[in-house]
Amino acid sequence: MPDIAVFAPAPSVTVTVEDRGMDGVGTAPEIHVHAGGQGVWQARMLRRLGVSVTLCCVLTGELGRVVRGLLEGEGFRVAAIERDGHGAGYVHDRRDGERATIAATQGDVLGRHDLDELYGAMLREGIDAGLAILSGPDGDGVLPADTYRRLAADLRTNDVRVVVDLAGDRMLAALEGGVDLLKVSDEELRADGLLEGDDLGAILRAVDELRRRGAHDVIVTRAGRPFLVRNGSRTLEITPPQLQIADHRGAGDSLTAGTCAGLAVGQSLREAVVTGAAAGALNVTRHGLGTGDMETIARLRRSVVVRELPGDGHDPDESHGRISPDGLAALAEPAPAPEEDR
């Protein structure tokens, strides 16, 4: 089974309240408690695709102890630094169909000693795995952005493939260190002042700038529209199947996870992004973030359309997202499905 190390600095306890219909009686509240945060949602989808995951994180105080139990219950290996203080978490009320935040905290800032220990753990686990995902905490001030520059550089120096799913200062810092694959949205690029305009040419110019700054390959998502992949000199347009949306949150993290699952078993980036597109498409049909099943994702791959855009030295080619039987077989049988994250 392939292994991936995920840098998830400050995972959260997530509490979501929903309505549960009761025949003849009306409604009653239903409460869901899970571990959450970007890295956790990515790790959850990786597990669904049969990938072994090590989560590198700091677990803080009472909430941190709860998070550890939840993560280990899902089958993750947890390389954690434990400390006293206030952890991260939120309470959402979704009884009206939309998420309303009742309370939320990003937790305490990481101190120097905790950050040093976390850095060492991620370096160690990344080297062992050979592929690392760098994700961020919910809060802006939890750890210095420069941490991502140093991690990206040191991991790649040790022959670790580095995938980054970040924006803002963290993304820019990681690019300084150098990354193998960057995934970012057009909205995030616009907010960072790296994208002017909405046309294809403007996005490709932004991609060129990201590559100049240190990204080897780049994925740019565009909400509700086909996403773009710059793979070496080629530019691909990926159209996922259009499914009914239950909750759009987590689709981007599932795309990242599905792509990394493919890369971990030796798929080319072109093949791997088809797996990612199918995983992201399935996730929006579900209330659980980073959830889905391998069999459905494999079938949805058939509906993913890959089109190579002209103008970069290659003939345009449109094809469905099928890969060889060996490529599909390389994705191991999925681990037992945990209760969905809400």
Coordinates of N, CA and C in Angstrom, one line a residue, residues 13-144:
V13 N -11.6 19.9 15.9 CA -12.8 19.2 16.3 C -13.9 19.9 15.6
T14 N -14.7 19.2 14.8 CA -15.9 19.8 14.1 C -17.2 19.2 14.7
V15 N -18.1 20.1 15.1 CA -19.4 19.7 15.6 C -20.4 20.3 14.7
T16 N -21.3 19.5 14.1 CA -22.3 19.9 13.2 C -23.7 19.4 13.7
V17 N -24.6 20.4 13.7 CA -26.0 20.0 14.2 C -26.9 20.1 12.9
E18 N -27.6 19.0 12.7 CA -28.5 18.9 11.6 C -29.9 18.5 12.1
D19 N -30.9 18.6 11.2 CA -32.2 18.1 11.5 C -32.4 16.7 11.1
R20 N -33.0 15.9 11.9 CA -33.3 14.5 11.5 C -34.8 14.3 11.6
G21 N -35.4 14.0 10.4 CA -36.9 13.9 10.4 C -37.3 12.6 11.1
M22 N -38.4 12.7 11.9 CA -39.0 11.6 12.6 C -40.4 11.4 12.2
D23 N -40.7 10.3 11.6 CA -42.1 10.1 11.0 C -43.2 10.3 12.0
G24 N -44.1 11.2 11.6 CA -45.2 11.5 12.5 C -44.9 12.4 13.7
V25 N -43.7 12.7 13.9 CA -43.4 13.5 15.1 C -42.8 14.8 14.7
G26 N -42.2 15.0 13.6 CA -41.6 16.3 13.3 C -40.1 16.1 13.1
T27 N -39.3 17.0 13.7 CA -37.9 16.9 13.5 C -37.2 16.8 14.9
A28 N -35.9 16.4 14.8 CA -35.1 16.3 16.1 C -33.7 16.6 15.7
P29 N -32.9 17.2 16.5 CA -31.5 17.5 16.2 C -30.7 16.2 16.1
E30 N -29.7 16.2 15.1 CA -28.7 15.2 15.0 C -27.4 15.8 15.1
I31 N -26.5 15.3 15.9 CA -25.2 16.0 16.2 C -24.1 15.1 15.7
H32 N -23.2 15.6 14.9 CA -22.0 14.9 14.3 C -20.7 15.5 14.9
V33 N -19.8 14.6 15.3 CA -18.5 15.1 15.9 C -17.4 14.4 15.1
H34 N -16.5 15.1 14.5 CA -15.5 14.5 13.7 C -14.2 15.4 13.8
A35 N -13.1 14.8 13.4 CA -11.9 15.6 13.1 C -12.0 16.2 11.8
G36 N -11.5 17.4 11.7 CA -11.6 18.2 10.4 C -10.4 19.1 10.2
G37 N -10.5 19.9 9.1 CA -9.4 20.7 8.7 C -8.9 20.2 7.3
Q38 N -8.3 21.1 6.6 CA -7.9 20.8 5.2 C -7.1 19.5 5.1
G39 N -6.0 19.3 5.9 CA -5.2 18.1 5.8 C -6.0 16.8 6.2
V40 N -6.9 16.9 7.1 CA -7.7 15.8 7.5 C -8.6 15.4 6.4
W41 N -9.3 16.4 5.7 CA -10.2 16.0 4.6 C -9.4 15.4 3.5
Q42 N -8.2 15.9 3.2 CA -7.4 15.3 2.1 C -7.1 13.8 2.5
A43 N -6.6 13.7 3.8 CA -6.3 12.3 4.3 C -7.4 11.4 4.2
R44 N -8.6 11.9 4.5 CA -9.8 11.0 4.5 C -10.1 10.4 3.1
M45 N -10.0 11.3 2.1 CA -10.2 10.8 0.7 C -9.1 9.9 0.3
L46 N -7.8 10.1 0.7 CA -6.7 9.2 0.4 C -7.0 7.8 1.0
R47 N -7.5 7.8 2.2 CA -7.8 6.5 2.8 C -8.9 5.8 2.0
R48 N -9.9 6.5 1.5 CA -10.9 5.9 0.7 C -10.4 5.3 -0.6
L49 N -9.3 5.8 -1.0 CA -8.6 5.4 -2.2 C -7.5 4.3 -2.0
G50 N -7.5 3.9 -0.7 CA -6.6 2.8 -0.4 C -5.1 3.2 -0.1
V51 N -4.9 4.5 0.2 CA -3.6 5.0 0.5 C -3.4 5.1 2.0
S52 N -2.3 4.6 2.5 CA -1.9 4.7 3.9 C -1.5 6.2 4.1
V53 N -1.9 6.8 5.2 CA -1.7 8.2 5.5 C -1.1 8.4 6.8
T54 N 0.0 9.2 6.9 CA 0.5 9.7 8.1 C 0.2 11.2 8.3
L55 N -0.5 11.6 9.3 CA -0.8 13.0 9.6 C 0.2 13.5 10.5
C56 N 0.9 14.6 10.1 CA 1.9 15.3 11.0 C 1.2 16.6 11.5
C57 N 1.0 16.7 12.8 CA 0.2 17.8 13.4 C 0.6 18.1 14.8
V58 N 0.1 19.2 15.3 CA 0.1 19.5 16.7 C -1.3 19.4 17.3
L59 N -1.4 18.6 18.4 CA -2.6 18.4 19.1 C -2.6 19.2 20.4
T60 N -3.5 20.1 20.6 CA -3.5 21.0 21.7 C -4.6 20.8 22.7
G61 N -4.3 20.6 23.9 CA -5.2 20.6 25.0 C -6.3 19.6 24.9
E62 N -7.5 19.9 25.5 CA -8.6 19.0 25.5 C -9.1 18.6 24.1
L63 N -9.2 19.6 23.2 CA -9.7 19.4 21.9 C -8.7 18.5 21.1
G64 N -7.4 18.7 21.4 CA -6.4 17.9 20.8 C -6.5 16.4 21.1
R65 N -6.8 16.1 22.4 CA -7.0 14.7 22.8 C -8.2 14.1 22.1
V66 N -9.2 14.9 21.9 CA -10.4 14.4 21.2 C -10.0 14.1 19.7
V67 N -9.3 15.0 19.1 CA -8.9 14.8 17.7 C -8.0 13.6 17.5
R68 N -7.1 13.3 18.4 CA -6.3 12.1 18.3 C -7.2 10.8 18.3
G69 N -8.1 10.7 19.2 CA -9.0 9.6 19.2 C -9.8 9.4 17.9
L70 N -10.3 10.5 17.4 CA -11.0 10.5 16.2 C -10.2 10.1 15.0
L71 N -9.0 10.6 14.9 CA -8.1 10.3 13.8 C -7.6 8.8 13.8
E72 N -7.2 8.4 15.0 CA -6.8 7.0 15.1 C -8.0 6.0 14.8
G73 N -9.2 6.5 15.2 CA -10.4 5.7 14.9 C -10.6 5.5 13.4
E74 N -10.2 6.4 12.6 CA -10.3 6.4 11.2 C -9.2 5.6 10.5
G75 N -8.2 5.2 11.3 CA -7.1 4.4 10.7 C -5.9 5.2 10.3
F76 N -5.9 6.5 10.6 CA -4.7 7.2 10.3 C -3.5 7.0 11.3
R77 N -2.3 7.0 10.7 CA -1.2 7.0 11.6 C -0.9 8.5 12.0
V78 N -0.8 8.8 13.2 CA -0.7 10.2 13.7 C 0.7 10.4 14.3
A79 N 1.4 11.3 13.7 CA 2.7 11.7 14.2 C 2.5 13.1 14.8
A80 N 2.2 13.2 16.1 CA 1.7 14.4 16.7 C 2.6 14.9 17.8
I81 N 2.6 16.2 17.9 CA 3.2 16.9 19.0 C 2.1 17.3 19.9
E82 N 2.1 16.9 21.2 CA 1.0 17.2 22.1 C 1.5 18.3 23.0
R83 N 0.6 19.2 23.3 CA 0.9 20.4 24.2 C -0.4 20.8 24.9
D84 N -0.2 21.6 26.0 CA -1.3 22.2 26.7 C -1.8 23.4 25.9
G85 N -3.0 23.9 26.3 CA -3.5 25.1 25.7 C -4.9 24.9 25.1
H86 N -5.2 25.8 24.1 CA -6.5 25.7 23.5 C -6.4 25.3 22.0
G87 N -7.1 24.2 21.7 CA -7.0 23.6 20.4 C -8.0 24.3 19.4
A88 N -8.0 23.8 18.2 CA -8.9 24.4 17.1 C -10.2 23.6 17.1
G89 N -11.3 24.3 16.7 CA -12.6 23.6 16.6 C -13.7 24.6 16.1
Y90 N -14.8 24.0 15.7 CA -15.9 24.8 15.4 C -17.2 24.1 15.6
V91 N -18.3 24.8 15.8 CA -19.7 24.3 15.9 C -20.5 24.9 14.8
H92 N -21.1 24.1 13.9 CA -21.9 24.6 12.8 C -23.3 24.1 13.0
D93 N -24.3 25.0 12.7 CA -25.7 24.6 12.7 C -26.2 24.6 11.3
R94 N -26.6 23.4 10.8 CA -27.0 23.2 9.4 C -28.5 22.8 9.4
R95 N -29.2 23.1 10.4 CA -30.6 22.6 10.4 C -31.5 23.3 9.4
D96 N -31.1 24.5 8.9 CA -31.8 25.2 7.9 C -31.3 25.0 6.5
G97 N -30.3 24.0 6.4 CA -29.8 23.7 5.1 C -28.5 24.4 4.7
E98 N -28.2 25.5 5.4 CA -27.0 26.3 5.2 C -26.2 26.2 6.5
R99 N -24.8 26.3 6.3 CA -24.0 26.3 7.5 C -24.0 27.6 8.2
A100 N -24.4 27.6 9.5 CA -24.3 28.8 10.3 C -23.3 28.5 11.4
T101 N -22.3 29.4 11.5 CA -21.2 29.2 12.5 C -21.7 29.7 13.9
I102 N -21.8 28.8 14.8 CA -22.2 29.1 16.2 C -21.0 29.5 17.0
A103 N -19.9 28.8 16.8 CA -18.6 29.2 17.5 C -17.4 28.6 16.8
A104 N -16.3 29.3 16.8 CA -15.1 28.8 16.1 C -13.9 29.3 16.7
T105 N -12.8 28.5 16.8 CA -11.5 29.0 17.3 C -10.4 28.3 16.5
Q106 N -9.4 29.1 16.1 CA -8.2 28.5 15.4 C -7.2 27.9 16.4
G107 N -7.4 28.1 17.6 CA -6.5 27.5 18.6 C -5.2 28.4 18.8
D108 N -4.4 28.0 19.7 CA -3.2 28.8 20.1 C -2.1 28.7 19.0
V109 N -1.4 29.8 18.9 CA -0.3 29.9 18.0 C 0.8 28.9 18.4
L110 N 1.5 28.3 17.4 CA 2.5 27.3 17.7 C 3.8 28.1 18.2
G111 N 4.3 27.6 19.4 CA 5.5 28.2 19.9 C 6.7 27.6 19.2
R112 N 7.9 28.2 19.5 CA 9.1 27.8 18.8 C 9.4 26.4 19.0
H113 N 9.3 25.9 20.2 CA 9.7 24.5 20.4 C 8.7 23.5 19.8
D114 N 7.4 23.8 19.9 CA 6.4 23.0 19.2 C 6.6 23.0 17.7
L115 N 6.9 24.1 17.1 CA 7.1 24.2 15.7 C 8.4 23.4 15.3
D116 N 9.4 23.5 16.1 CA 10.6 22.7 15.7 C 10.4 21.2 15.7
E117 N 9.6 20.8 16.7 CA 9.3 19.3 16.8 C 8.4 18.9 15.7
L118 N 7.4 19.7 15.3 CA 6.5 19.4 14.2 C 7.3 19.4 12.9
Y119 N 8.2 20.3 12.7 CA 9.0 20.4 11.5 C 9.8 19.1 11.3
G120 N 10.5 18.7 12.4 CA 11.3 17.5 12.4 C 10.4 16.2 12.1
A121 N 9.2 16.2 12.6 CA 8.3 15.0 12.4 C 7.9 15.0 10.9
M122 N 7.6 16.1 10.3 CA 7.2 16.2 9.0 C 8.3 15.8 8.0
L123 N 9.5 16.3 8.3 CA 10.7 15.9 7.5 C 10.9 14.4 7.6
R124 N 10.9 13.9 8.7 CA 11.1 12.4 8.9 C 10.0 11.6 8.1
E125 N 8.8 11.9 8.4 CA 7.7 11.1 7.8 C 7.6 11.4 6.3
G126 N 7.9 12.6 5.8 CA 7.9 12.8 4.4 C 9.0 12.0 3.7
I127 N 10.2 11.9 4.3 CA 11.3 11.2 3.7 C 10.9 9.7 3.6
D128 N 10.3 9.2 4.6 CA 9.9 7.8 4.6 C 8.8 7.5 3.6
A129 N 7.9 8.4 3.4 CA 6.8 8.2 2.5 C 7.2 8.4 1.0
G130 N 8.0 9.5 0.8 CA 8.4 9.8 -0.6 C 7.5 10.8 -1.3
L131 N 6.3 11.0 -0.8 CA 5.4 12.0 -1.3 C 4.7 12.7 -0.1
A132 N 4.7 14.0 -0.2 CA 4.2 14.8 0.9 C 3.2 15.9 0.4
I133 N 2.1 16.1 1.2 CA 1.2 17.1 0.9 C 1.3 18.2 2.0
L134 N 1.5 19.4 1.6 CA 1.6 20.5 2.5 C 0.2 21.2 2.5
S135 N -0.5 21.2 3.6 CA -1.8 21.9 3.7 C -1.7 22.8 4.9
G136 N -2.7 23.7 5.0 CA -2.6 24.7 6.0 C -3.6 24.6 7.1
P137 N -3.4 25.3 8.2 CA -4.4 25.4 9.3 C -5.5 26.4 8.9
D138 N -6.6 26.4 9.7 CA -7.7 27.3 9.4 C -7.3 28.7 9.7
G139 N -6.6 28.9 10.7 CA -6.2 30.3 11.1 C -5.0 30.8 10.5
D140 N -4.9 32.1 10.2 CA -3.8 32.7 9.5 C -2.6 32.8 10.4
G141 N -2.7 32.9 11.7 CA -1.6 33.2 12.5 C -1.0 32.0 13.3
V142 N -1.4 30.8 12.9 CA -1.0 29.6 13.7 C 0.4 29.3 13.6
L143 N 1.0 29.5 12.4 CA 2.5 29.3 12.3 C 3.0 30.2 11.2
P144 N 4.3 30.5 11.2 CA 4.8 31.4 10.2 C 4.7 30.8 8.8

